[in-house]
Structures are given as C-alpha cells and as structure tokens.
mmCIF file of N, CA and C in Angstrom:
data_model
loop_
_atom_site.group_PDB
_atom_site.id
_atom_site.type_symbol
_atom_site.label_atom_id
_atom_site.label_comp_id
_atom_site.label_asym_id
_atom_site.label_seq_id
_atom_site.Cartn_x
_atom_site.Cartn_y
_atom_site.Cartn_z
ATOM 1 N N UNK L 192 -4.213 32.948 -51.702
ATOM 2 C CA UNK L 192 -4.518 32.078 -50.608
ATOM 3 C C UNK L 192 -5.771 32.678 -49.909
ATOM 4 N N UNK L 193 -6.670 31.688 -49.639
ATOM 5 C CA UNK L 193 -7.955 32.030 -49.004
ATOM 6 C C UNK L 193 -7.712 32.558 -47.610
ATOM 7 N N UNK L 194 -8.596 33.474 -47.215
ATOM 8 C CA UNK L 194 -8.425 34.015 -45.885
ATOM 9 C C UNK L 194 -9.323 33.268 -44.911
ATOM 10 N N UNK L 195 -9.186 33.475 -43.608
ATOM 11 C CA UNK L 195 -10.029 32.826 -42.608
ATOM 12 C C UNK L 195 -11.477 33.141 -42.829
ATOM 13 N N UNK L 196 -11.796 34.368 -43.149
ATOM 14 C CA UNK L 196 -13.143 34.784 -43.428
ATOM 15 C C UNK L 196 -13.743 34.038 -44.682
ATOM 16 N N UNK L 197 -12.926 33.873 -45.696
ATOM 17 C CA UNK L 197 -13.445 33.214 -46.910
ATOM 18 C C UNK L 197 -13.643 31.685 -46.567
ATOM 19 N N UNK L 198 -12.867 31.149 -45.679
ATOM 20 C CA UNK L 198 -13.000 29.731 -45.264
ATOM 21 C C UNK L 198 -14.262 29.621 -44.436
ATOM 22 N N UNK L 199 -14.490 30.513 -43.533
ATOM 23 C CA UNK L 199 -15.676 30.505 -42.763
ATOM 24 C C UNK L 199 -16.951 30.714 -43.662
ATOM 25 N N UNK L 200 -16.890 31.528 -44.676
ATOM 26 C CA UNK L 200 -17.948 31.682 -45.621
ATOM 27 C C UNK L 200 -18.202 30.473 -46.396
ATOM 28 N N UNK L 201 -17.134 29.728 -46.768
ATOM 29 C CA UNK L 201 -17.318 28.524 -47.509
ATOM 30 C C UNK L 201 -17.968 27.419 -46.661
ATOM 31 N N UNK L 202 -17.643 27.368 -45.371
ATOM 32 C CA UNK L 202 -18.338 26.459 -44.466
ATOM 33 C C UNK L 202 -19.804 26.785 -44.331
ATOM 34 N N UNK L 203 -20.104 28.081 -44.210
ATOM 35 C CA UNK L 203 -21.498 28.488 -44.177
ATOM 36 C C UNK L 203 -22.265 28.103 -45.474
ATOM 37 N N UNK L 204 -21.630 28.339 -46.565
ATOM 38 C CA UNK L 204 -22.301 27.912 -47.864
ATOM 39 C C UNK L 204 -22.471 26.407 -47.977
ATOM 40 N N UNK L 205 -21.496 25.621 -47.504
ATOM 41 C CA UNK L 205 -21.647 24.219 -47.494
ATOM 42 C C UNK L 205 -22.763 23.792 -46.564
ATOM 43 N N UNK L 206 -22.938 24.502 -45.433
ATOM 44 C CA UNK L 206 -24.007 24.183 -44.521
ATOM 45 C C UNK L 206 -25.305 24.481 -45.168
ATOM 46 N N UNK L 207 -25.452 25.604 -45.886
ATOM 47 C CA UNK L 207 -26.687 25.957 -46.548
ATOM 48 C C UNK L 207 -27.027 24.921 -47.720
ATOM 49 N N UNK L 208 -25.991 24.455 -48.394
ATOM 50 C CA UNK L 208 -26.147 23.442 -49.393
ATOM 51 C C UNK L 208 -26.706 22.172 -48.782
ATOM 52 N N UNK L 209 -26.062 21.679 -47.693
ATOM 53 C CA UNK L 209 -26.513 20.501 -47.062
ATOM 54 C C UNK L 209 -28.007 20.619 -46.536
ATOM 55 N N UNK L 210 -28.297 21.757 -46.057
ATOM 56 C CA UNK L 210 -29.652 21.985 -45.483
ATOM 57 C C UNK L 210 -30.770 21.909 -46.526
ATOM 58 N N UNK L 211 -30.381 22.299 -47.797
ATOM 59 C CA UNK L 211 -31.374 22.231 -48.864
ATOM 60 C C UNK L 211 -31.288 21.026 -49.751
ATOM 61 N N UNK L 212 -30.394 20.086 -49.407
ATOM 62 C CA UNK L 212 -30.178 18.875 -50.227
ATOM 63 C C UNK L 212 -31.375 17.948 -50.089
ATOM 64 N N UNK L 213 -31.511 17.056 -50.991
ATOM 65 C CA UNK L 213 -32.545 16.056 -50.967
ATOM 66 C C UNK L 213 -31.965 14.619 -51.054
ATOM 67 N N UNK L 214 -32.815 13.630 -50.807
ATOM 68 C CA UNK L 214 -32.473 12.276 -51.083
ATOM 69 C C UNK L 214 -31.303 11.773 -50.177
ATOM 70 N N UNK L 215 -30.343 11.012 -50.846
ATOM 71 C CA UNK L 215 -29.231 10.397 -50.140
ATOM 72 C C UNK L 215 -28.329 11.440 -49.510
ATOM 73 N N UNK L 216 -28.127 12.509 -50.098
ATOM 74 C CA UNK L 216 -27.323 13.590 -49.543
ATOM 75 C C UNK L 216 -27.860 14.089 -48.219
ATOM 76 N N UNK L 217 -29.155 14.383 -48.263
ATOM 77 C CA UNK L 217 -29.813 14.828 -46.981
ATOM 78 C C UNK L 217 -29.749 13.769 -45.914
ATOM 79 N N UNK L 218 -29.960 12.527 -46.257
ATOM 80 C CA UNK L 218 -29.828 11.408 -45.264
ATOM 81 C C UNK L 218 -28.404 11.321 -44.740
ATOM 82 N N UNK L 219 -27.355 11.479 -45.540
ATOM 83 C CA UNK L 219 -26.009 11.399 -45.074
ATOM 84 C C UNK L 219 -25.667 12.565 -44.210
ATOM 85 N N UNK L 220 -26.225 13.727 -44.483
ATOM 86 C CA UNK L 220 -25.909 14.904 -43.629
ATOM 87 C C UNK L 220 -26.666 14.928 -42.421
ATOM 88 N N UNK L 221 -27.580 14.048 -42.211
ATOM 89 C CA UNK L 221 -28.532 14.074 -40.999
ATOM 90 C C UNK L 221 -27.761 13.476 -39.764
ATOM 91 N N UNK L 222 -26.432 13.287 -39.777
ATOM 92 C CA UNK L 222 -25.751 12.795 -38.705
ATOM 93 C C UNK L 222 -25.710 13.857 -37.618
ATOM 94 N N UNK L 223 -25.438 13.402 -36.365
ATOM 95 C CA UNK L 223 -25.228 14.374 -35.326
ATOM 96 C C UNK L 223 -23.823 14.023 -34.670
ATOM 97 N N UNK L 224 -22.852 14.750 -35.151
ATOM 98 C CA UNK L 224 -21.434 14.437 -34.854
ATOM 99 C C UNK L 224 -20.638 15.774 -34.555
ATOM 100 N N UNK L 225 -19.675 15.678 -33.713
ATOM 101 C CA UNK L 225 -18.747 16.796 -33.565
ATOM 102 C C UNK L 225 -17.822 16.833 -34.817
ATOM 103 N N UNK L 226 -17.424 18.015 -35.162
ATOM 104 C CA UNK L 226 -16.742 18.215 -36.435
ATOM 105 C C UNK L 226 -15.657 19.223 -36.275
ATOM 106 N N UNK L 227 -14.471 18.969 -36.896
ATOM 107 C CA UNK L 227 -13.386 19.943 -36.925
ATOM 108 C C UNK L 227 -12.841 20.002 -38.424
ATOM 109 N N UNK L 228 -12.501 21.205 -38.807
ATOM 110 C CA UNK L 228 -11.924 21.465 -40.086
ATOM 111 C C UNK L 228 -10.684 22.270 -39.917
ATOM 112 N N UNK L 229 -9.499 21.609 -40.092
ATOM 113 C CA UNK L 229 -8.178 22.376 -39.910
ATOM 114 C C UNK L 229 -7.812 22.840 -41.293
ATOM 115 N N UNK L 230 -7.588 24.135 -41.346
ATOM 116 C CA UNK L 230 -7.098 24.839 -42.531
ATOM 117 C C UNK L 230 -5.595 24.849 -42.412
ATOM 118 N N UNK L 231 -4.901 24.034 -43.114
ATOM 119 C CA UNK L 231 -3.501 23.758 -42.805
ATOM 120 C C UNK L 231 -2.617 24.971 -43.163
ATOM 121 N N UNK L 232 -2.924 25.712 -44.308
ATOM 122 C CA UNK L 232 -1.999 26.767 -44.669
ATOM 123 C C UNK L 232 -2.210 28.021 -43.771
ATOM 124 N N UNK L 233 -3.354 28.188 -43.136
ATOM 125 C CA UNK L 233 -3.636 29.201 -42.207
ATOM 126 C C UNK L 233 -3.406 28.792 -40.808
ATOM 127 N N UNK L 234 -3.165 27.505 -40.573
ATOM 128 C CA UNK L 234 -3.110 26.962 -39.193
ATOM 129 C C UNK L 234 -4.224 27.404 -38.338
ATOM 130 N N UNK L 235 -5.476 27.258 -38.845
ATOM 131 C CA UNK L 235 -6.683 27.656 -38.131
ATOM 132 C C UNK L 235 -7.574 26.473 -38.222
ATOM 133 N N UNK L 236 -8.322 26.237 -37.004
ATOM 134 C CA UNK L 236 -9.272 25.150 -36.968
ATOM 135 C C UNK L 236 -10.648 25.703 -36.581
ATOM 136 N N UNK L 237 -11.646 25.325 -37.420
ATOM 137 C CA UNK L 237 -13.028 25.560 -37.097
ATOM 138 C C UNK L 237 -13.632 24.297 -36.425
ATOM 139 N N UNK L 238 -14.293 24.462 -35.354
ATOM 140 C CA UNK L 238 -14.938 23.357 -34.706
ATOM 141 C C UNK L 238 -16.401 23.604 -34.524
ATOM 142 N N UNK L 239 -17.164 22.527 -34.385
ATOM 143 C CA UNK L 239 -18.541 22.705 -34.216
ATOM 144 C C UNK L 239 -19.197 21.347 -34.347
ATOM 145 N N UNK L 240 -20.449 21.295 -34.867
ATOM 146 C CA UNK L 240 -21.268 20.114 -35.057
ATOM 147 C C UNK L 240 -21.874 20.044 -36.414
ATOM 148 N N UNK L 241 -22.004 18.773 -36.917
ATOM 149 C CA UNK L 241 -22.839 18.486 -38.001
ATOM 150 C C UNK L 241 -24.117 17.912 -37.415
ATOM 151 N N UNK L 242 -25.246 18.648 -37.501
ATOM 152 C CA UNK L 242 -26.497 18.186 -36.861
ATOM 153 C C UNK L 242 -27.625 18.714 -37.702
ATOM 154 N N UNK L 243 -28.684 17.876 -37.855
ATOM 155 C CA UNK L 243 -29.853 18.306 -38.535
ATOM 156 C C UNK L 243 -29.558 18.752 -39.958
ATOM 157 N N UNK L 244 -28.576 18.163 -40.584
ATOM 158 C CA UNK L 244 -28.271 18.587 -41.952
ATOM 159 C C UNK L 244 -27.502 19.877 -42.164
ATOM 160 N N UNK L 245 -26.996 20.414 -41.010
ATOM 161 C CA UNK L 245 -26.334 21.766 -41.076
ATOM 162 C C UNK L 245 -25.001 21.565 -40.352
ATOM 163 N N UNK L 246 -24.016 22.426 -40.797
ATOM 164 C CA UNK L 246 -22.757 22.563 -40.020
ATOM 165 C C UNK L 246 -22.821 23.790 -39.203
ATOM 166 N N UNK L 247 -22.725 23.604 -37.922
ATOM 167 C CA UNK L 247 -22.782 24.714 -36.963
ATOM 168 C C UNK L 247 -21.365 24.941 -36.372
ATOM 169 N N UNK L 248 -20.707 25.993 -36.937
ATOM 170 C CA UNK L 248 -19.379 26.297 -36.296
ATOM 171 C C UNK L 248 -19.542 27.057 -35.071
ATOM 172 N N UNK L 249 -18.912 26.515 -33.967
ATOM 173 C CA UNK L 249 -19.011 27.215 -32.688
ATOM 174 C C UNK L 249 -17.731 27.893 -32.216
ATOM 175 N N UNK L 250 -16.595 27.534 -32.883
ATOM 176 C CA UNK L 250 -15.335 28.101 -32.407
ATOM 177 C C UNK L 250 -14.323 28.140 -33.575
ATOM 178 N N UNK L 251 -13.431 29.112 -33.492
ATOM 179 C CA UNK L 251 -12.358 29.159 -34.499
ATOM 180 C C UNK L 251 -11.116 29.401 -33.650
ATOM 181 N N UNK L 252 -10.068 28.560 -33.775
ATOM 182 C CA UNK L 252 -8.849 28.713 -32.960
ATOM 183 C C UNK L 252 -7.590 28.511 -33.798
ATOM 184 N N UNK L 253 -6.509 29.157 -33.360
ATOM 185 C CA UNK L 253 -5.270 28.928 -34.055
ATOM 186 C C UNK L 253 -4.688 27.561 -33.682
ATOM 187 N N UNK L 254 -4.099 26.992 -34.750
ATOM 188 C CA UNK L 254 -3.439 25.739 -34.514
ATOM 189 C C UNK L 254 -4.367 24.514 -34.899
ATOM 190 N N UNK L 255 -3.785 23.323 -34.639
ATOM 191 C CA UNK L 255 -4.534 22.088 -34.976
ATOM 192 C C UNK L 255 -5.688 21.923 -33.968
ATOM 193 N N UNK L 256 -6.588 21.008 -34.220
ATOM 194 C CA UNK L 256 -7.723 20.787 -33.300
ATOM 195 C C UNK L 256 -7.206 20.473 -31.886
ATOM 196 N N UNK L 257 -7.846 21.062 -30.907
ATOM 197 C CA UNK L 257 -7.493 20.839 -29.532
ATOM 198 C C UNK L 257 -8.058 19.472 -29.026
ATOM 199 N N UNK L 258 -9.200 19.107 -29.561
ATOM 200 C CA UNK L 258 -9.857 17.931 -29.129
ATOM 201 C C UNK L 258 -10.203 17.063 -30.410
ATOM 202 N N UNK L 259 -10.261 15.798 -30.292
ATOM 203 C CA UNK L 259 -10.580 14.921 -31.358
ATOM 204 C C UNK L 259 -12.111 14.898 -31.646
ATOM 205 N N UNK L 260 -12.444 15.502 -32.731
ATOM 206 C CA UNK L 260 -13.820 15.503 -33.161
ATOM 207 C C UNK L 260 -14.185 14.144 -33.793
ATOM 208 N N UNK L 261 -15.468 13.871 -33.954
ATOM 209 C CA UNK L 261 -15.887 12.595 -34.515
ATOM 210 C C UNK L 261 -15.630 12.559 -35.991
ATOM 211 N N UNK L 262 -15.739 13.712 -36.638
ATOM 212 C CA UNK L 262 -15.453 13.851 -38.064
ATOM 213 C C UNK L 262 -14.424 14.967 -38.147
ATOM 214 N N UNK L 263 -13.253 14.667 -38.756
ATOM 215 C CA UNK L 263 -12.138 15.554 -38.823
ATOM 216 C C UNK L 263 -11.713 15.787 -40.292
ATOM 217 N N UNK L 264 -11.659 16.936 -40.711
ATOM 218 C CA UNK L 264 -11.187 17.399 -42.074
ATOM 219 C C UNK L 264 -9.898 18.246 -41.887
ATOM 220 N N UNK L 265 -9.087 18.097 -42.917
ATOM 221 C CA UNK L 265 -7.863 18.984 -42.975
ATOM 222 C C UNK L 265 -7.539 19.204 -44.466
ATOM 223 N N UNK L 266 -7.285 20.469 -44.766
ATOM 224 C CA UNK L 266 -7.036 20.918 -46.164
ATOM 225 C C UNK L 266 -6.560 22.340 -46.169
ATOM 226 N N UNK L 267 -6.168 22.822 -47.273
ATOM 227 C CA UNK L 267 -5.793 24.231 -47.421
ATOM 228 C C UNK L 267 -7.061 25.049 -47.621
ATOM 229 N N UNK L 268 -6.979 26.323 -47.313
ATOM 230 C CA UNK L 268 -8.133 27.146 -47.499
ATOM 231 C C UNK L 268 -8.590 27.262 -48.935
ATOM 232 N N UNK L 269 -7.644 27.277 -49.808
ATOM 233 C CA UNK L 269 -8.033 27.293 -51.238
ATOM 234 C C UNK L 269 -8.802 26.066 -51.691
ATOM 235 N N UNK L 270 -8.361 24.945 -51.144
ATOM 236 C CA UNK L 270 -9.035 23.687 -51.501
ATOM 237 C C UNK L 270 -10.462 23.614 -50.965
ATOM 238 N N UNK L 271 -10.629 24.159 -49.676
ATOM 239 C CA UNK L 271 -12.020 24.296 -49.105
ATOM 240 C C UNK L 271 -12.923 25.136 -50.016
ATOM 241 N N UNK L 272 -12.456 26.322 -50.334
ATOM 242 C CA UNK L 272 -13.266 27.173 -51.153
ATOM 243 C C UNK L 272 -13.506 26.612 -52.518
ATOM 244 N N UNK L 273 -12.495 25.932 -53.146
ATOM 245 C CA UNK L 273 -12.685 25.305 -54.443
ATOM 246 C C UNK L 273 -13.694 24.194 -54.404
ATOM 247 N N UNK L 274 -13.685 23.367 -53.292
ATOM 248 C CA UNK L 274 -14.649 22.252 -53.200
ATOM 249 C C UNK L 274 -16.057 22.790 -53.068
ATOM 250 N N UNK L 275 -16.244 23.809 -52.296
ATOM 251 C CA UNK L 275 -17.576 24.308 -52.105
ATOM 252 C C UNK L 275 -18.114 25.054 -53.313
ATOM 253 N N UNK L 276 -17.243 25.693 -54.073
ATOM 254 C CA UNK L 276 -17.720 26.347 -55.291
ATOM 255 C C UNK L 276 -17.853 25.385 -56.495
ATOM 256 N N UNK L 277 -17.416 24.120 -56.259
ATOM 257 C CA UNK L 277 -17.594 23.077 -57.312
ATOM 258 C C UNK L 277 -16.438 22.906 -58.234
ATOM 259 N N UNK L 278 -15.361 23.715 -58.075
ATOM 260 C CA UNK L 278 -14.257 23.537 -58.993
ATOM 261 C C UNK L 278 -13.280 22.475 -58.612
ATOM 262 N N UNK L 279 -13.403 21.886 -57.440
ATOM 263 C CA UNK L 279 -12.516 20.806 -57.006
ATOM 264 C C UNK L 279 -13.405 19.680 -56.488
ATOM 265 N N UNK L 280 -13.217 18.485 -57.111
ATOM 266 C CA UNK L 280 -13.948 17.326 -56.664
ATOM 267 C C UNK L 280 -13.427 16.766 -55.447
ATOM 268 N N UNK L 281 -14.285 16.582 -54.383
ATOM 269 C CA UNK L 281 -13.904 16.102 -53.143
ATOM 270 C C UNK L 281 -13.193 14.684 -53.191
ATOM 271 N N UNK L 282 -13.922 13.789 -53.875
ATOM 272 C CA UNK L 282 -13.351 12.448 -53.919
ATOM 273 C C UNK L 282 -11.959 12.424 -54.573
ATOM 274 N N UNK L 283 -11.685 13.196 -55.581
ATOM 275 C CA UNK L 283 -10.352 13.185 -56.228
ATOM 276 C C UNK L 283 -9.399 13.876 -55.280
ATOM 277 N N UNK L 284 -9.780 14.909 -54.568
ATOM 278 C CA UNK L 284 -8.922 15.630 -53.703
ATOM 279 C C UNK L 284 -8.526 14.759 -52.479
ATOM 280 N N UNK L 285 -9.504 13.978 -52.063
ATOM 281 C CA UNK L 285 -9.302 13.009 -50.945
ATOM 282 C C UNK L 285 -8.372 11.892 -51.329
ATOM 283 N N UNK L 286 -8.642 11.328 -52.541
ATOM 284 C CA UNK L 286 -7.810 10.212 -53.083
ATOM 285 C C UNK L 286 -6.317 10.665 -53.292
ATOM 286 N N UNK L 287 -6.111 11.882 -53.640
ATOM 287 C CA UNK L 287 -4.755 12.385 -53.935
ATOM 288 C C UNK L 287 -4.050 12.830 -52.635
ATOM 289 N N UNK L 288 -4.768 12.937 -51.552
ATOM 290 C CA UNK L 288 -4.178 13.380 -50.289
ATOM 291 C C UNK L 288 -4.255 14.905 -50.063
ATOM 292 N N UNK L 289 -4.909 15.610 -50.937
ATOM 293 C CA UNK L 289 -5.039 17.034 -50.757
ATOM 294 C C UNK L 289 -5.992 17.309 -49.635
ATOM 295 N N UNK L 290 -6.889 16.492 -49.371
ATOM 296 C CA UNK L 290 -7.853 16.612 -48.325
ATOM 297 C C UNK L 290 -7.822 15.332 -47.435
ATOM 298 N N UNK L 291 -7.754 15.531 -46.168
ATOM 299 C CA UNK L 291 -7.820 14.416 -45.225
ATOM 300 C C UNK L 291 -9.136 14.460 -44.546
ATOM 301 N N UNK L 292 -9.702 13.261 -44.482
ATOM 302 C CA UNK L 292 -11.044 13.048 -43.736
ATOM 303 C C UNK L 292 -10.858 11.797 -42.813
ATOM 304 N N UNK L 293 -11.141 12.054 -41.581
ATOM 305 C CA UNK L 293 -11.012 11.003 -40.570
ATOM 306 C C UNK L 293 -12.313 10.921 -39.862
ATOM 307 N N UNK L 294 -12.884 9.677 -39.737
ATOM 308 C CA UNK L 294 -14.123 9.479 -39.041
ATOM 309 C C UNK L 294 -14.216 7.976 -38.760
ATOM 310 N N UNK L 295 -15.110 7.533 -38.035
ATOM 311 C CA UNK L 295 -15.334 6.125 -37.785
ATOM 312 C C UNK L 295 -15.769 5.468 -39.126
ATOM 313 N N UNK L 296 -15.452 4.199 -39.258
ATOM 314 C CA UNK L 296 -15.797 3.508 -40.514
ATOM 315 C C UNK L 296 -17.285 3.655 -40.806
ATOM 316 N N UNK L 297 -18.122 3.600 -39.815
ATOM 317 C CA UNK L 297 -19.542 3.717 -40.058
ATOM 318 C C UNK L 297 -19.934 5.026 -40.565
ATOM 319 N N UNK L 298 -19.294 6.088 -40.043
ATOM 320 C CA UNK L 298 -19.611 7.423 -40.514
ATOM 321 C C UNK L 298 -19.080 7.652 -41.921
ATOM 322 N N UNK L 299 -17.917 7.129 -42.183
ATOM 323 C CA UNK L 299 -17.297 7.186 -43.536
ATOM 324 C C UNK L 299 -18.298 6.511 -44.633
ATOM 325 N N UNK L 300 -18.819 5.377 -44.238
ATOM 326 C CA UNK L 300 -19.768 4.771 -45.211
ATOM 327 C C UNK L 300 -20.957 5.568 -45.404
ATOM 328 N N UNK L 301 -21.449 6.322 -44.367
ATOM 329 C CA UNK L 301 -22.630 7.227 -44.512
ATOM 330 C C UNK L 301 -22.276 8.460 -45.305
ATOM 331 N N UNK L 302 -21.087 9.007 -45.059
ATOM 332 C CA UNK L 302 -20.676 10.217 -45.637
ATOM 333 C C UNK L 302 -20.302 9.980 -47.139
ATOM 334 N N UNK L 303 -20.046 8.842 -47.538
ATOM 335 C CA UNK L 303 -19.580 8.614 -48.936
ATOM 336 C C UNK L 303 -20.605 9.112 -49.996
ATOM 337 N N UNK L 304 -21.855 9.285 -49.653
ATOM 338 C CA UNK L 304 -22.819 9.852 -50.642
ATOM 339 C C UNK L 304 -22.622 11.382 -50.752
ATOM 340 N N UNK L 305 -21.922 11.982 -49.810
ATOM 341 C CA UNK L 305 -21.591 13.385 -49.911
ATOM 342 C C UNK L 305 -20.382 13.605 -50.787
ATOM 343 N N UNK L 306 -19.584 12.550 -50.952
ATOM 344 C CA UNK L 306 -18.403 12.643 -51.806
ATOM 345 C C UNK L 306 -18.644 12.453 -53.226
#
C-alpha cells in the first residue's frame, strides 16, 4: 500500500509532467481550478489548485475533502502511483470505477485529452 509521502510524490511528478507537456495536453492542463485528490485507502485528501499547467498542493488533511473543489479525484494510493508511473491507464481505471473524477461538463471535455 502506497504511503502518504509516496502519493504526494506522485502528485509532484504528475505536476512536473504536466508542466513539461506540449500540444493538447498542455492546453488541457492550463485550467485554473481548485483541485482535491482523496486517497481512499489512506483516508487522506490533498487539496490545492491546477493552475498554469501545474498542480500546486496547498494542504493535506485526514478524511474526505472538506470543501467541494472544482475538480475532484478519488482513488487508492496504489492506483495514483501506478497511473503516474504509467503502469495503470487512467481512462480504463476511470471506466472501471477504480478512479472517480468529478468536474463540470465543460472541464471534463477539456480534461479528456489528459486521459
């Protein structure tokens, strides 16, 4: 089972990957939205912003998200680490229910290029 530190590291790696992306991925990541990522098996939530093509984590708290972010993710820590290292396909994990993504319809359309 992934630790809180490994999950935070995976989010940092994902942020770095988004920041260096090109084309459609860079455009999709250029949103400015509040973000939460609930790690269900650890019952920890990372909150922050997706802005300027980076994920900026500003808080880590026990339990589910306290406030409703504009983009909300929920998954196990192992799934987060696996998605970031490329061994788990986000679209398949989302379709099978392993990963939950909630956002406005407009944001989902824009984020689909990241999937």
